[in-house]
CSV table of N, CA and C in Angstrom, one decimal:
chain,number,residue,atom,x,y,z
Q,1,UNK,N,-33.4,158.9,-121.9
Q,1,UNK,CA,-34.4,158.0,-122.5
Q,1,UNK,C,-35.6,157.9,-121.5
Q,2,UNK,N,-36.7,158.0,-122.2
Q,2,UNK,CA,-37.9,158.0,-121.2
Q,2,UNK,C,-38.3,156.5,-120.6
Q,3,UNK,N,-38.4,156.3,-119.7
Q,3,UNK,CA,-38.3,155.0,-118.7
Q,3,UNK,C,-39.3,154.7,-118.0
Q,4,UNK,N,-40.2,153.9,-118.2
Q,4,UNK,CA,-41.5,153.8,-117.9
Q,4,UNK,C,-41.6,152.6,-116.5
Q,5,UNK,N,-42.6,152.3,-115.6
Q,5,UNK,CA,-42.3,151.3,-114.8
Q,5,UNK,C,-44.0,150.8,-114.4
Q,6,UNK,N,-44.2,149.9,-114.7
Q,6,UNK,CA,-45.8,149.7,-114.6
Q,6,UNK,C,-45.7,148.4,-112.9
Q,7,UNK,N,-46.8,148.8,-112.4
Q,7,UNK,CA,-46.9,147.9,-111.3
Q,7,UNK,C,-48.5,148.0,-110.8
Q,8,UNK,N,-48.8,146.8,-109.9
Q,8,UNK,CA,-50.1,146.7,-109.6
Q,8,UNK,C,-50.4,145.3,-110.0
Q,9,UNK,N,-50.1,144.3,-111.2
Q,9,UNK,CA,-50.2,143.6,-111.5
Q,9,UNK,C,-50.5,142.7,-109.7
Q,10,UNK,N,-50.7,141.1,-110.2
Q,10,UNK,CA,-50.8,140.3,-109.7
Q,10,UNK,C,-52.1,138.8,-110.0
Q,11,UNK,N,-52.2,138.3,-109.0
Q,11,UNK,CA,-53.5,137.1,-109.3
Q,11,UNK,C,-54.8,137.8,-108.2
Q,12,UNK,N,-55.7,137.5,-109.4
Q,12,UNK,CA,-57.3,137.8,-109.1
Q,12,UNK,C,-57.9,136.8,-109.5
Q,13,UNK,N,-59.2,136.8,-108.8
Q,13,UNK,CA,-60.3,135.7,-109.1
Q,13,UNK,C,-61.3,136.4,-110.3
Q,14,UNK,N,-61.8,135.3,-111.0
Q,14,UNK,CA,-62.7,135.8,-111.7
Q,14,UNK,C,-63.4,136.5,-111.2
Q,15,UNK,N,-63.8,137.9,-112.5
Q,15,UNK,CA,-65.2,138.9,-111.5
Q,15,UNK,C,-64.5,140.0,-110.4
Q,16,UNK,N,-63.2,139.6,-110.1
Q,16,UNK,CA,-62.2,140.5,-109.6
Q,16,UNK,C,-61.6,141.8,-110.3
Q,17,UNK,N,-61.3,142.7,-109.1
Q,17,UNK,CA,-60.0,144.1,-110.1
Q,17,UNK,C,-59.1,144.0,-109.7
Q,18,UNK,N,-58.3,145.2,-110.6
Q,18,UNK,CA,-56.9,145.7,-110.3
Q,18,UNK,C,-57.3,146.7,-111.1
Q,19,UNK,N,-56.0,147.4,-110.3
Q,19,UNK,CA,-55.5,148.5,-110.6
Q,19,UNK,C,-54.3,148.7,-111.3
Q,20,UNK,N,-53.8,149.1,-112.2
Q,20,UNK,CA,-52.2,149.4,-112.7
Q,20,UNK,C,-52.2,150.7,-113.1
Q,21,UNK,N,-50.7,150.8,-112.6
Q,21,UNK,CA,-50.4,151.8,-112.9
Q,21,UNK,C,-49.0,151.8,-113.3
Q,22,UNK,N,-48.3,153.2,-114.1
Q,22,UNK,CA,-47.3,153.5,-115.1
Q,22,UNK,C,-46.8,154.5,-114.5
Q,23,UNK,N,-45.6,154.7,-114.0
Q,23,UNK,CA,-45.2,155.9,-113.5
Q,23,UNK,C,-43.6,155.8,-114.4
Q,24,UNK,N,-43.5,156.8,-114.5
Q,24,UNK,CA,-42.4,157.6,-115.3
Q,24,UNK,C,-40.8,157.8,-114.3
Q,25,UNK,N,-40.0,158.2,-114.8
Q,25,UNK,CA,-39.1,158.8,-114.1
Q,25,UNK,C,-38.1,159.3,-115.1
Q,26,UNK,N,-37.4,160.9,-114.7
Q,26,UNK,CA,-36.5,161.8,-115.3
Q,26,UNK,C,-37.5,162.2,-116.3
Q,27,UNK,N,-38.4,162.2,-116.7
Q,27,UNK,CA,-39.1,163.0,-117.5
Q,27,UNK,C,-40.5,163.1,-117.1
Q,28,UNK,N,-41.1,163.9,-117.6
Q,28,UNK,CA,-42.7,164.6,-117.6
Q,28,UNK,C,-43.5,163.4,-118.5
Q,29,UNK,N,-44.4,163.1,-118.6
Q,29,UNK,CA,-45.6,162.0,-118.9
Q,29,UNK,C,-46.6,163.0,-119.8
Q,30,UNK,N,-46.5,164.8,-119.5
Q,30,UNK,CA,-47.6,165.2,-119.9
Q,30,UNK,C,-47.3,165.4,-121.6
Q,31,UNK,N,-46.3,165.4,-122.5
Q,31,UNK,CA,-46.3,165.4,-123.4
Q,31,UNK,C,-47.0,164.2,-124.5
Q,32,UNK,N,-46.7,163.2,-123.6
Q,32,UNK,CA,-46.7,161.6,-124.6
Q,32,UNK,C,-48.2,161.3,-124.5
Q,33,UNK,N,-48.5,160.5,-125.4
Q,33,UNK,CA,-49.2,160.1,-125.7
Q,33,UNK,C,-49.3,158.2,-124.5
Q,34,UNK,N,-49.7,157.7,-123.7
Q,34,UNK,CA,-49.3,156.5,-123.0
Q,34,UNK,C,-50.8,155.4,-123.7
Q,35,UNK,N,-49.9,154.4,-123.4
Q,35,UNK,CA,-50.8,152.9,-123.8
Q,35,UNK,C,-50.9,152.4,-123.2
Q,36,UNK,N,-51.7,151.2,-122.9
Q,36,UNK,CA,-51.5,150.0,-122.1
Q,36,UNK,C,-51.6,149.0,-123.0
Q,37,UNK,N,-51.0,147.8,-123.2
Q,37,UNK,CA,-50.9,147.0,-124.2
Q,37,UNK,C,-50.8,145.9,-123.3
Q,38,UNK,N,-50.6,144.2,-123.5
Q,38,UNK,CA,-51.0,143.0,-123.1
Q,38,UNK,C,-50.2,142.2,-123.9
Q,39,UNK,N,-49.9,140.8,-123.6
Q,39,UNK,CA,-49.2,140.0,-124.5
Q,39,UNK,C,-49.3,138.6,-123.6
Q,40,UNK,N,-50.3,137.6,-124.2
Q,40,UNK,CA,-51.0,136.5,-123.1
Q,40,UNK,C,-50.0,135.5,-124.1
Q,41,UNK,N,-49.3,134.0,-123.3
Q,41,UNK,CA,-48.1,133.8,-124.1
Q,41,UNK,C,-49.1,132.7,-125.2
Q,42,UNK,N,-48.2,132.4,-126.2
Q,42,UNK,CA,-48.4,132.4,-127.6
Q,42,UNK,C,-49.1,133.2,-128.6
Q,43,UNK,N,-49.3,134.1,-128.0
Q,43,UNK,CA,-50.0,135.6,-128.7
Q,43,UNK,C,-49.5,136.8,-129.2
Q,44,UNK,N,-49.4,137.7,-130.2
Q,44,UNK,CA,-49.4,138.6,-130.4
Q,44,UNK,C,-49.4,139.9,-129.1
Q,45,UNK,N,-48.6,140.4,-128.8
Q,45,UNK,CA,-49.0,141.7,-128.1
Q,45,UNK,C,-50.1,142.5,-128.8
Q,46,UNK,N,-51.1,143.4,-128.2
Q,46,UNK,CA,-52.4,143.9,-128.3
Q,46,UNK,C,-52.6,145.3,-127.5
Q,47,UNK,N,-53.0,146.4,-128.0
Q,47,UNK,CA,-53.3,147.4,-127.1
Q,47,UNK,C,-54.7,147.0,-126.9
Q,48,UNK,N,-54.6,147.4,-125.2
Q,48,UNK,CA,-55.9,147.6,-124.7
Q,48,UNK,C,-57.0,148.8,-124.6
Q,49,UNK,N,-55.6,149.8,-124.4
Q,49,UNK,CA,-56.6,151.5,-123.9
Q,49,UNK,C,-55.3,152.1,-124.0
Q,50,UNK,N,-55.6,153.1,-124.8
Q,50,UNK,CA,-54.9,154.7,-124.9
Q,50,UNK,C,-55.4,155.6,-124.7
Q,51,UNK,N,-54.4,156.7,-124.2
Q,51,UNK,CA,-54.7,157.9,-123.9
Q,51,UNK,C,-54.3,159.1,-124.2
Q,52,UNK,N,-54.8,160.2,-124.6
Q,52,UNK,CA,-54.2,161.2,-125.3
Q,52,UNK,C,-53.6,162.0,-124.3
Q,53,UNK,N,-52.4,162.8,-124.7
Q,53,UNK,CA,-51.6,162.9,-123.4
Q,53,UNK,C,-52.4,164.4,-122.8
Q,54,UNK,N,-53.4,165.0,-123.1
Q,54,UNK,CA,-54.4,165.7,-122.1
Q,54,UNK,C,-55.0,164.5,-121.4
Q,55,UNK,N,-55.5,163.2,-121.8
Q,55,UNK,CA,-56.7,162.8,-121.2
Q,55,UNK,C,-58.2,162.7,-121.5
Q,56,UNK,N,-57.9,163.8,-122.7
Q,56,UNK,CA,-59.1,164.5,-122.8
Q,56,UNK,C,-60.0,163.3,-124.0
Q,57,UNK,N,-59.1,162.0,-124.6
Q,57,UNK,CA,-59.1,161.4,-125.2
Q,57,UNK,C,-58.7,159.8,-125.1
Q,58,UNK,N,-59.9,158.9,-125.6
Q,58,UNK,CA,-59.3,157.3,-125.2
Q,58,UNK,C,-59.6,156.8,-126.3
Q,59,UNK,N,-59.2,155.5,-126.3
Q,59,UNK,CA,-59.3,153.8,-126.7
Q,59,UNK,C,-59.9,153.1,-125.9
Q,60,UNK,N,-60.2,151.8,-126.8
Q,60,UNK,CA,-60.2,150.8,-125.8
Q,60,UNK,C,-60.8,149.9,-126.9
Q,61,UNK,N,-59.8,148.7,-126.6
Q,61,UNK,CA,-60.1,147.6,-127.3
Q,61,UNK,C,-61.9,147.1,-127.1
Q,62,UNK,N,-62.0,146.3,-127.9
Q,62,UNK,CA,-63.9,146.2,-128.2
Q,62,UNK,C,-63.8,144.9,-126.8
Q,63,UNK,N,-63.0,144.0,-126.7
Q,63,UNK,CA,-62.9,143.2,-125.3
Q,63,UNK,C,-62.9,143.7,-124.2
Q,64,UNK,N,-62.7,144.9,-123.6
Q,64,UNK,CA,-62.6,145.4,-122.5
Q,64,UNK,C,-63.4,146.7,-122.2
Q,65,UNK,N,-63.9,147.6,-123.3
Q,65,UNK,CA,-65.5,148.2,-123.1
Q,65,UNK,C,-66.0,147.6,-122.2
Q,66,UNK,N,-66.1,149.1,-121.4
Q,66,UNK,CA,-67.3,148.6,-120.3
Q,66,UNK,C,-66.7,148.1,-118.7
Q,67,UNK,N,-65.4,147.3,-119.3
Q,67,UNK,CA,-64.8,146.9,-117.9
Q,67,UNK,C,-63.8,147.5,-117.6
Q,68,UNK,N,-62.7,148.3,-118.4
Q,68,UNK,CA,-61.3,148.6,-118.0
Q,68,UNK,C,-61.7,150.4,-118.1
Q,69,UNK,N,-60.8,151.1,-117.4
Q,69,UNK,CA,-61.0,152.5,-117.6
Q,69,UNK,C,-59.6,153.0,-117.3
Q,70,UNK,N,-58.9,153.6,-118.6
Q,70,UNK,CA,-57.9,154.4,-118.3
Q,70,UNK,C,-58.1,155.9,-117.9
Q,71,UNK,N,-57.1,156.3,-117.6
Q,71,UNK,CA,-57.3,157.4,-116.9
Q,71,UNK,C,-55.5,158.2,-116.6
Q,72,UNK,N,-55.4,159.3,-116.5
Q,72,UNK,CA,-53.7,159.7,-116.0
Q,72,UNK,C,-54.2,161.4,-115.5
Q,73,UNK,N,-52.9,161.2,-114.6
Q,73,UNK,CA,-52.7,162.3,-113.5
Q,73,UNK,C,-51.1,163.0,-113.6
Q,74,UNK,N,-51.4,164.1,-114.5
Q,74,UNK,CA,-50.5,164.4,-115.0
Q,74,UNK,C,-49.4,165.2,-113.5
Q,75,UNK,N,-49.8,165.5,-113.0
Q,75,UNK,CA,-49.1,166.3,-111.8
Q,75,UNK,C,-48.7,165.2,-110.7
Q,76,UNK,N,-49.3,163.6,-110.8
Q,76,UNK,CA,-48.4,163.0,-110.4
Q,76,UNK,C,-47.6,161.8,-111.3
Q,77,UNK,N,-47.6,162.3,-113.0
Q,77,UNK,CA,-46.9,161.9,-113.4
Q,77,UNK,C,-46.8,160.8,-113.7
Q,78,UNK,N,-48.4,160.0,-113.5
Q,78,UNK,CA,-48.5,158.6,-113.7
Q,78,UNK,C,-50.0,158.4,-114.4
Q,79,UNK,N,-50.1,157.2,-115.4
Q,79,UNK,CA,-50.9,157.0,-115.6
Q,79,UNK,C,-52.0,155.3,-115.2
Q,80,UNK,N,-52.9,155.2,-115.3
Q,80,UNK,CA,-53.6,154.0,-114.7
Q,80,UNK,C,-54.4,153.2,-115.6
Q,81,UNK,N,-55.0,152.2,-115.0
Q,81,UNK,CA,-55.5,151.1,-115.5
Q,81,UNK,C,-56.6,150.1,-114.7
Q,82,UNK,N,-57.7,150.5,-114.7
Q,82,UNK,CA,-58.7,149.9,-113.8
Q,82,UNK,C,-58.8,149.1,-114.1
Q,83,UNK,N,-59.1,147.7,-113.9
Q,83,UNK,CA,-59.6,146.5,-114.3
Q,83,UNK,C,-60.8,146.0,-113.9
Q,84,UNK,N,-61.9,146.0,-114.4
Q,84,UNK,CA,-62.9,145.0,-113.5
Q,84,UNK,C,-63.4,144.0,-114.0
Q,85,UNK,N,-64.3,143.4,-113.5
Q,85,UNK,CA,-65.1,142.2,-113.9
Q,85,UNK,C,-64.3,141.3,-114.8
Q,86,UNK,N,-62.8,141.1,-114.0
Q,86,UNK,CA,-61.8,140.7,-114.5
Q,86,UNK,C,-61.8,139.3,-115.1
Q,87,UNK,N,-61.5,138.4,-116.2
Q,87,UNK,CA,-61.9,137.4,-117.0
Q,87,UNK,C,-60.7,136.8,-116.9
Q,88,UNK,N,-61.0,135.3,-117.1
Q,88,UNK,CA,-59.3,134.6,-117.3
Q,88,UNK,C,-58.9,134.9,-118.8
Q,89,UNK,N,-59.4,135.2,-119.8
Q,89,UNK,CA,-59.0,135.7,-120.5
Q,89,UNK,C,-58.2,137.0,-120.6
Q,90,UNK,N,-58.2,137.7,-119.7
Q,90,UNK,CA,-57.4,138.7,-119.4
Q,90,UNK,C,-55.9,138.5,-118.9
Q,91,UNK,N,-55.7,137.3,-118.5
Q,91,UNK,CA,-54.4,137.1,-118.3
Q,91,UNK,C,-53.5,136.9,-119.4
Q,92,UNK,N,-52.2,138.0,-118.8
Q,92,UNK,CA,-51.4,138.3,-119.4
Q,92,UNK,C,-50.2,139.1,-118.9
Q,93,UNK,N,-49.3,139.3,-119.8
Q,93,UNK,CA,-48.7,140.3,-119.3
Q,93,UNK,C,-48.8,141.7,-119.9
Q,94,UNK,N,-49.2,143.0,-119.1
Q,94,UNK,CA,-49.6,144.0,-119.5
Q,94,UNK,C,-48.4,145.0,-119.2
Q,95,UNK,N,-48.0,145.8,-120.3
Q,95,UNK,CA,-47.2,146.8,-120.6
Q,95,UNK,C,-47.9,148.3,-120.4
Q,96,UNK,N,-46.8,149.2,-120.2
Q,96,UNK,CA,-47.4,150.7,-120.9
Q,96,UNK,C,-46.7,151.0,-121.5
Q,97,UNK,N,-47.2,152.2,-122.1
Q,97,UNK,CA,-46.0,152.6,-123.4
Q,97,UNK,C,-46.0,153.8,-123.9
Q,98,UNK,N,-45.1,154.7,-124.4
Q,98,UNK,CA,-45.2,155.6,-124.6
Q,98,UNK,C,-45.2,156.2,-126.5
Q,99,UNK,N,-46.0,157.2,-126.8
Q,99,UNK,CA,-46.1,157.5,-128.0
Q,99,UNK,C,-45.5,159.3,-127.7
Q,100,UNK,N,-44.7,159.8,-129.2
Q,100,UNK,CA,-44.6,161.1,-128.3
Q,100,UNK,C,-45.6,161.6,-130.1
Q,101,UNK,N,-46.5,161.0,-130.9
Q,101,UNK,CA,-47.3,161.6,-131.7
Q,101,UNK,C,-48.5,161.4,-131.1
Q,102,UNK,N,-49.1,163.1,-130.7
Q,102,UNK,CA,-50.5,163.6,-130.4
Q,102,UNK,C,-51.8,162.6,-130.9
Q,103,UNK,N,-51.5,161.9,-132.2
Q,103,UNK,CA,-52.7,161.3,-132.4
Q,103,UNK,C,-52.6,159.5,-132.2
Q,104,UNK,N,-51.8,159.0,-131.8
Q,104,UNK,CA,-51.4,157.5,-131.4
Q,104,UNK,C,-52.6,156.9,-130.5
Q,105,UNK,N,-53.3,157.9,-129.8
Q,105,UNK,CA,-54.3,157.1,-129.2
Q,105,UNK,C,-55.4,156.5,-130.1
Q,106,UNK,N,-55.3,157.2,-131.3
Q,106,UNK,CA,-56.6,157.1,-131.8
Q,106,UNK,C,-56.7,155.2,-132.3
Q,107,UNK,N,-55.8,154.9,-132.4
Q,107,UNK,CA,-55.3,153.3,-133.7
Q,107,UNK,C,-54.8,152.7,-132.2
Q,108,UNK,N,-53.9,153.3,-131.3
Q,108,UNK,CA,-53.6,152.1,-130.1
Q,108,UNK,C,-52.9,151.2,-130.4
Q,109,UNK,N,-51.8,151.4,-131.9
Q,109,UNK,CA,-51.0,150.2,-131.9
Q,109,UNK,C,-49.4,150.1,-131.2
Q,110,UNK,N,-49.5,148.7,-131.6
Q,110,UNK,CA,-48.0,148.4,-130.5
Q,110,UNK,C,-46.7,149.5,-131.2
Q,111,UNK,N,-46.4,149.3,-132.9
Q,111,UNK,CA,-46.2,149.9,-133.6
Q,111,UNK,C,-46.0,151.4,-133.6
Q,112,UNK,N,-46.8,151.8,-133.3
Q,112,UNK,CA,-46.7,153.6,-132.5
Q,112,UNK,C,-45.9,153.6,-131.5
Q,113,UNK,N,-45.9,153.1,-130.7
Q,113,UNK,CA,-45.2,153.4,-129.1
Q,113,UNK,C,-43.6,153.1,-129.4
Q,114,UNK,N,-43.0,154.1,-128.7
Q,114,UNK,CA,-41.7,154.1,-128.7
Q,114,UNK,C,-41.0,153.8,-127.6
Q,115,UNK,N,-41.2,154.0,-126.4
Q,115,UNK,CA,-40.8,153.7,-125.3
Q,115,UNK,C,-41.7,152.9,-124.3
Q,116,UNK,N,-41.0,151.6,-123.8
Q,116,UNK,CA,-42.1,150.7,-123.6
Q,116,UNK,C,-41.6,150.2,-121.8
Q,117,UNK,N,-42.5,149.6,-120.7
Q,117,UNK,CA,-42.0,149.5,-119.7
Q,117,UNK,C,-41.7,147.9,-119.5
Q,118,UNK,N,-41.5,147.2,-118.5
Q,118,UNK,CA,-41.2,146.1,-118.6
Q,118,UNK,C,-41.7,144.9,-118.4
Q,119,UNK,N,-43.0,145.4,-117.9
Q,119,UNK,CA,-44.3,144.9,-118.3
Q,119,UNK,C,-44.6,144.4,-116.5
Q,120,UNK,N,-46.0,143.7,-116.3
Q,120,UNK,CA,-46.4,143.3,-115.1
Q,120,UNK,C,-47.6,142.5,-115.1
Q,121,UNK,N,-47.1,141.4,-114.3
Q,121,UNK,CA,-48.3,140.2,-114.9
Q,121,UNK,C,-49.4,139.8,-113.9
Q,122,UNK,N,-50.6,139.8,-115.0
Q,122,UNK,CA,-51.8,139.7,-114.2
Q,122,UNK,C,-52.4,138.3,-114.6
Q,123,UNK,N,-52.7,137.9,-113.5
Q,123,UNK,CA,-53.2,136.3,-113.7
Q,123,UNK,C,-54.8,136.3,-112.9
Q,124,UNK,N,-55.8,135.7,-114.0
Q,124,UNK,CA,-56.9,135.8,-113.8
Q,124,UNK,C,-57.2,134.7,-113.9
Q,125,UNK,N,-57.3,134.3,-112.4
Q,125,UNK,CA,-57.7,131.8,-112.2
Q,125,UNK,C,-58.5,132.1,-110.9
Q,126,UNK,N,-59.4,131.1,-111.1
Q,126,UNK,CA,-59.7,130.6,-109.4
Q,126,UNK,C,-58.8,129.7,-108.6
């Protein structure tokens, strides 16, 4: 079973980044299709940014255009998550996730992904 593990999370100030990232283990990352999804508490979980498992293809929620940029590195078998001009609205806990259908990036739903990691929380306060 493919096993995903996201880290980088933590607390930022407004106007602040991070970085996250999703690394895999016992299996290859270059087939799947990967997500990054969020879930701020009393809320629905939400994808943020998908990626087609070339790369060659994204998402990205209409909230985070402009500020977040995914990205993956298939020879190290991990994919990432830039954050900037980081908002308290952004706090949450952010997941990755794995799709193994070629077109899942296009829609970005929670619903697509089959293999999901265990999430890693980013807190955005002064």
């Amino acid at each position: 079973q493919l096993q995903l593990v996201e880290s980088g999370g933590g607390l930022v100030q407004p106007g602040g980044s991070l970085r996250l990232s999703c690394a895999a283990s016992k299996f290859t990352l270059d087939y799947y299709t990967i997500g990054w999804f969020r879930q701020a508490p009393g809320k629905e979980r939400e994808g943020v940014s998908c990626i087609s498992s070339t790369g060659g293809s994204t998402n990205y929620a209409d909230s985070v255009k402009g500020r977040f940029t995914i990205s993956r590195d298939n020879a190290k078998n991990a994919v990432y998550l830039q954050m900037n001009s980081l908002k308290p609205e952004d706090t949450a806990v952010y997941y990755c996730a794995a799709a193994t259908s070629r077109s899942s990036w296009m829609r970005c739903r929670t619903v697509d992904f089959g293999s999901w990691g265990q999430g890693t929380q980013v807190t955005v306060s002064s």
